PDB file of C-alpha atoms in Angstrom:
ATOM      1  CA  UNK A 145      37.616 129.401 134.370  1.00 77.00           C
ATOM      2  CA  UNK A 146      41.352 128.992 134.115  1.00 88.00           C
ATOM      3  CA  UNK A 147      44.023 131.533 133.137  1.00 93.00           C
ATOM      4  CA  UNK A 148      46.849 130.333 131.307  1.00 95.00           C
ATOM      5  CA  UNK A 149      50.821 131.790 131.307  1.00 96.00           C
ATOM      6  CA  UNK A 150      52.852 130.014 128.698  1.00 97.00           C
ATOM      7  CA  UNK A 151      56.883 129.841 128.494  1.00 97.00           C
ATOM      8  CA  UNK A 152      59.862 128.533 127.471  1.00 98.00           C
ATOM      9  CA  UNK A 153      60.069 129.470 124.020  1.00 97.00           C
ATOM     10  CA  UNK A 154      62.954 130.577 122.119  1.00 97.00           C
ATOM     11  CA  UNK A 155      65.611 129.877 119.152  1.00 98.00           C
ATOM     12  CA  UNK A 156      67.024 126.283 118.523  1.00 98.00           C
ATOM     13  CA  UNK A 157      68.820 124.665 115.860  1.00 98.00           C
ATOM     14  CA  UNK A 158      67.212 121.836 113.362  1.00 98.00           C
ATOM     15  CA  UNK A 159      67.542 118.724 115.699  1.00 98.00           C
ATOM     16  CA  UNK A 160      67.122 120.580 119.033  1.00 98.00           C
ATOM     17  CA  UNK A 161      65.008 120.773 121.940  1.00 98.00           C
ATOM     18  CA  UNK A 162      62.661 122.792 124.123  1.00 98.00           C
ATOM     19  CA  UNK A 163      60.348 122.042 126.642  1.00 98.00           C
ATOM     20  CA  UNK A 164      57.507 124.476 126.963  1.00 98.00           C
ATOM     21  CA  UNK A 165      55.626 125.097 130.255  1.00 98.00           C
ATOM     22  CA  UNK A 166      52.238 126.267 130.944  1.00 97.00           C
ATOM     23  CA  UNK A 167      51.154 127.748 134.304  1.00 97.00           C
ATOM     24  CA  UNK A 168      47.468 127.561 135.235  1.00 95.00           C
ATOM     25  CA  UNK A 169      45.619 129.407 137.914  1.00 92.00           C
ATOM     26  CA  UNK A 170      42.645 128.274 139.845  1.00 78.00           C
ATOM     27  CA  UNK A 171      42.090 125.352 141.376  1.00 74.00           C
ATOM     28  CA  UNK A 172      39.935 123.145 138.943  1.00 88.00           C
ATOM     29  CA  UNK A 173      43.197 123.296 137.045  1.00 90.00           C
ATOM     30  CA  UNK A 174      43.081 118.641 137.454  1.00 89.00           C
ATOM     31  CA  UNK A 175      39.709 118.598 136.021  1.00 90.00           C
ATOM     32  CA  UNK A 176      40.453 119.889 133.109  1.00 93.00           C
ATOM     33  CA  UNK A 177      42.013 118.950 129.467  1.00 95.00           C
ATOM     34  CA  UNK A 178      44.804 120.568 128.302  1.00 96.00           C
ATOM     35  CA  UNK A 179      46.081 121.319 124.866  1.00 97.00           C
ATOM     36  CA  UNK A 180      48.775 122.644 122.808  1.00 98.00           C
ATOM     37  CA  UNK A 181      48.140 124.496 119.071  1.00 98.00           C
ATOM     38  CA  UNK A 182      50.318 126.518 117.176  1.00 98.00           C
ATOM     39  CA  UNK A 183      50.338 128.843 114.762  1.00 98.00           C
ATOM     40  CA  UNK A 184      52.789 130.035 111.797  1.00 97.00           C
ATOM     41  CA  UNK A 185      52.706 133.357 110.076  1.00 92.00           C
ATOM     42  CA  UNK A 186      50.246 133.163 107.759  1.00 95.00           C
ATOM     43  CA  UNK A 187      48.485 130.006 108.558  1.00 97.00           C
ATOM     44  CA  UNK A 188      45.878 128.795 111.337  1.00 97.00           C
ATOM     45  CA  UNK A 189      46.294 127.703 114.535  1.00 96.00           C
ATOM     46  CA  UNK A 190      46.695 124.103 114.238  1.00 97.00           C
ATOM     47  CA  UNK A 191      46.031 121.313 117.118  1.00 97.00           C
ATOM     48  CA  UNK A 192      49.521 120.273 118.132  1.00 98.00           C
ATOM     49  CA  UNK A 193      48.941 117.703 121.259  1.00 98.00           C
ATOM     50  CA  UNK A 194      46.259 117.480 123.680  1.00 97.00           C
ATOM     51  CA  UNK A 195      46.116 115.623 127.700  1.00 97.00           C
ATOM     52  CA  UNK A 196      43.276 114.784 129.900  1.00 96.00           C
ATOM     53  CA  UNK A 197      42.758 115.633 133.134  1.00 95.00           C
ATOM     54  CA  UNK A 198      44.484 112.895 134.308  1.00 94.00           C
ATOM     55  CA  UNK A 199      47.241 112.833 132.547  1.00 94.00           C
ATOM     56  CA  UNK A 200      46.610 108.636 131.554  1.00 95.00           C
ATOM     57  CA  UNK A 201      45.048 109.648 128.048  1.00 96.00           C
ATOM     58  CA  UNK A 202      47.269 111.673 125.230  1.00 97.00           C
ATOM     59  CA  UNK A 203      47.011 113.161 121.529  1.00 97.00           C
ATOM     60  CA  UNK A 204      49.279 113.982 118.747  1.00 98.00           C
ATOM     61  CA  UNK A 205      48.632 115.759 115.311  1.00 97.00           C
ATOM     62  CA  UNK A 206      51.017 113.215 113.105  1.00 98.00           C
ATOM     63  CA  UNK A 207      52.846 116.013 112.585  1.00 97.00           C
ATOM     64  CA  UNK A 208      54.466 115.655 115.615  1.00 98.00           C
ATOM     65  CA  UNK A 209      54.153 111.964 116.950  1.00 98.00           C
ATOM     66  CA  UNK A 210      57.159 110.371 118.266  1.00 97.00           C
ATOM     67  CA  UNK A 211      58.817 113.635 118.715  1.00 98.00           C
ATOM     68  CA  UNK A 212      56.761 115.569 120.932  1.00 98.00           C
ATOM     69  CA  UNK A 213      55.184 114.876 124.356  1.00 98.00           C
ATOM     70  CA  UNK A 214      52.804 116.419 126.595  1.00 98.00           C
ATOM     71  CA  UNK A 215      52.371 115.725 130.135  1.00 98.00           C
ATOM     72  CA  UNK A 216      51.009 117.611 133.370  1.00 97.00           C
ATOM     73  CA  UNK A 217      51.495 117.883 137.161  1.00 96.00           C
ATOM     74  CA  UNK A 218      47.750 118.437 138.685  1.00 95.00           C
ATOM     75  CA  UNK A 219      50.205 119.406 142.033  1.00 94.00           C
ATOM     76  CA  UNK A 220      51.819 122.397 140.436  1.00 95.00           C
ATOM     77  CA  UNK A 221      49.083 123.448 138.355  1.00 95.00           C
ATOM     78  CA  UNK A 222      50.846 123.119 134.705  1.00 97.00           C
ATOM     79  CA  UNK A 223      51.035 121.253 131.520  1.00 98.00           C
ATOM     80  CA  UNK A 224      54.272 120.772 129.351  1.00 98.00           C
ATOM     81  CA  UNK A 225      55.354 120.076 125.636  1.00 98.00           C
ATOM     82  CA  UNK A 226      58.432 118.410 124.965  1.00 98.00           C
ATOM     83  CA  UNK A 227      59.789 119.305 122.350  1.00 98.00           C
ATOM     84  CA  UNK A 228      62.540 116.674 120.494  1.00 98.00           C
ATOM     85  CA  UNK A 229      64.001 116.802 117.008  1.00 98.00           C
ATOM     86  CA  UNK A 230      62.737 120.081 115.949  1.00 98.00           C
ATOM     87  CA  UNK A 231      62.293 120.987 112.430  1.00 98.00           C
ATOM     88  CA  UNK A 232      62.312 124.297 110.391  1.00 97.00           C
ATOM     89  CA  UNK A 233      57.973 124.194 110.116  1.00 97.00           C
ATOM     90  CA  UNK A 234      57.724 123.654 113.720  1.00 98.00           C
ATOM     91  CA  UNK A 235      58.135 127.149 113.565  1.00 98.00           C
ATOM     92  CA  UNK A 236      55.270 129.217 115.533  1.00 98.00           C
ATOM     93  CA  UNK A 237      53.896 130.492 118.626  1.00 98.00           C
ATOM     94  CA  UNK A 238      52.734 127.926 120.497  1.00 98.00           C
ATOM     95  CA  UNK A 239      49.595 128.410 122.813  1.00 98.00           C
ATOM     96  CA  UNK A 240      48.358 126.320 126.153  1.00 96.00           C
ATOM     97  CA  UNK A 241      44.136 125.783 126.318  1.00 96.00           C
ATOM     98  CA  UNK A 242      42.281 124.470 128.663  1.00 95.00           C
ATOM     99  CA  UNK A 243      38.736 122.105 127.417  1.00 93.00           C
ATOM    100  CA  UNK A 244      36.062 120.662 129.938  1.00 88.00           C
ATOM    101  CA  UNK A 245      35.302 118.624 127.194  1.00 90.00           C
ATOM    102  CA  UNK A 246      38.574 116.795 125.835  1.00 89.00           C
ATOM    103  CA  UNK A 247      39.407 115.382 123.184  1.00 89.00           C
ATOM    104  CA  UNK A 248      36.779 117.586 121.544  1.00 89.00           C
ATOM    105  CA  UNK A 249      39.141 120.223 119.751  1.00 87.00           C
ATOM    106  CA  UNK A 250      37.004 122.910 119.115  1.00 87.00           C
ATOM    107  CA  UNK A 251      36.078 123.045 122.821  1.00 90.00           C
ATOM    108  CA  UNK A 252      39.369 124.809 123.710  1.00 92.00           C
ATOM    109  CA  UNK A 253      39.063 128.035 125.223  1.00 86.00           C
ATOM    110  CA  UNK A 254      40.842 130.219 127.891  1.00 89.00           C
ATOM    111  CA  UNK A 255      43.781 130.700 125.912  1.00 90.00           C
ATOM    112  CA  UNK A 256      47.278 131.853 126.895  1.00 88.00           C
ATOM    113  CA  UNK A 257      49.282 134.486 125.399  1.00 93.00           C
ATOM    114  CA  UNK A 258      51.662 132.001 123.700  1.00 96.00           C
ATOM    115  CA  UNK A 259      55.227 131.523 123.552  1.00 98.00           C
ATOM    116  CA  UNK A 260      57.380 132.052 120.225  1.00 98.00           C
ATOM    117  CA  UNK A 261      59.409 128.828 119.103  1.00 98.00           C
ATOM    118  CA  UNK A 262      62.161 129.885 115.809  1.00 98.00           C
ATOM    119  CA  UNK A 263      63.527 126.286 114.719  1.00 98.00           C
ATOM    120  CA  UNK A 264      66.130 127.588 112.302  1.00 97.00           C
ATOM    121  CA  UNK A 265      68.237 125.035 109.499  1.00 94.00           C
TER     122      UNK A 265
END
């Protein structure tokens, strides 16, 4: 199992940028999928972009496509989200998971404890 530390959040402008970060412990960190999801108040957590365990194979929710990016370093044990032209409803926490079976969504698990991102207009 993998524990998960997510940062990098914060407040940006409409049209900003953050990149969030995702520590992992363990060292089966590299055979492992990694995922972002978010979640707004009142809403569920959504699947925002997702990596395998080498890094070659990516996915986006078309929410987020062409502005977003996700990519990992197996060396230093963590997965990123850029984060480019930020809107208003990208408003949430965002959390890091960790899947032995990706792309399959719903087998996410050892969740982080997620990092606030405020886009404001």
């Amino acid at each position: 199992q993998v524990q998960l530390v997510e940062s990098g959040g914060g407040l940006v402008q409409a049209g900003g940028s953050l990149r969030l970060s995702c520590a992992a412990s363990g060292r089966t960190f590299s055979s492992y999928g990694m995922g972002w999801f978010r979640q707004a108040p009142g809403k569920e957590r959504e699947f925002v972009a997702s990596i395998n365990w080498s890094g070659l194979l990516r996915a986006y929710a078309d929410s987020v496509k062409g502005r977003f990016t996700i990519s990992r370093d197996n060396a230093k044990n963590t997965v990123y989200l850029q984060m480019n032209s930020l809107k208003p409803e990208d408003t949430a926490v965002y959390y890091c998971a960790a899947s032995a079976k990706w792309p399959t969504i719903q087998a996410f698990g050892s969740w982080g404890q997620g990092t606030q991102v405020t886009v404001s207009s």
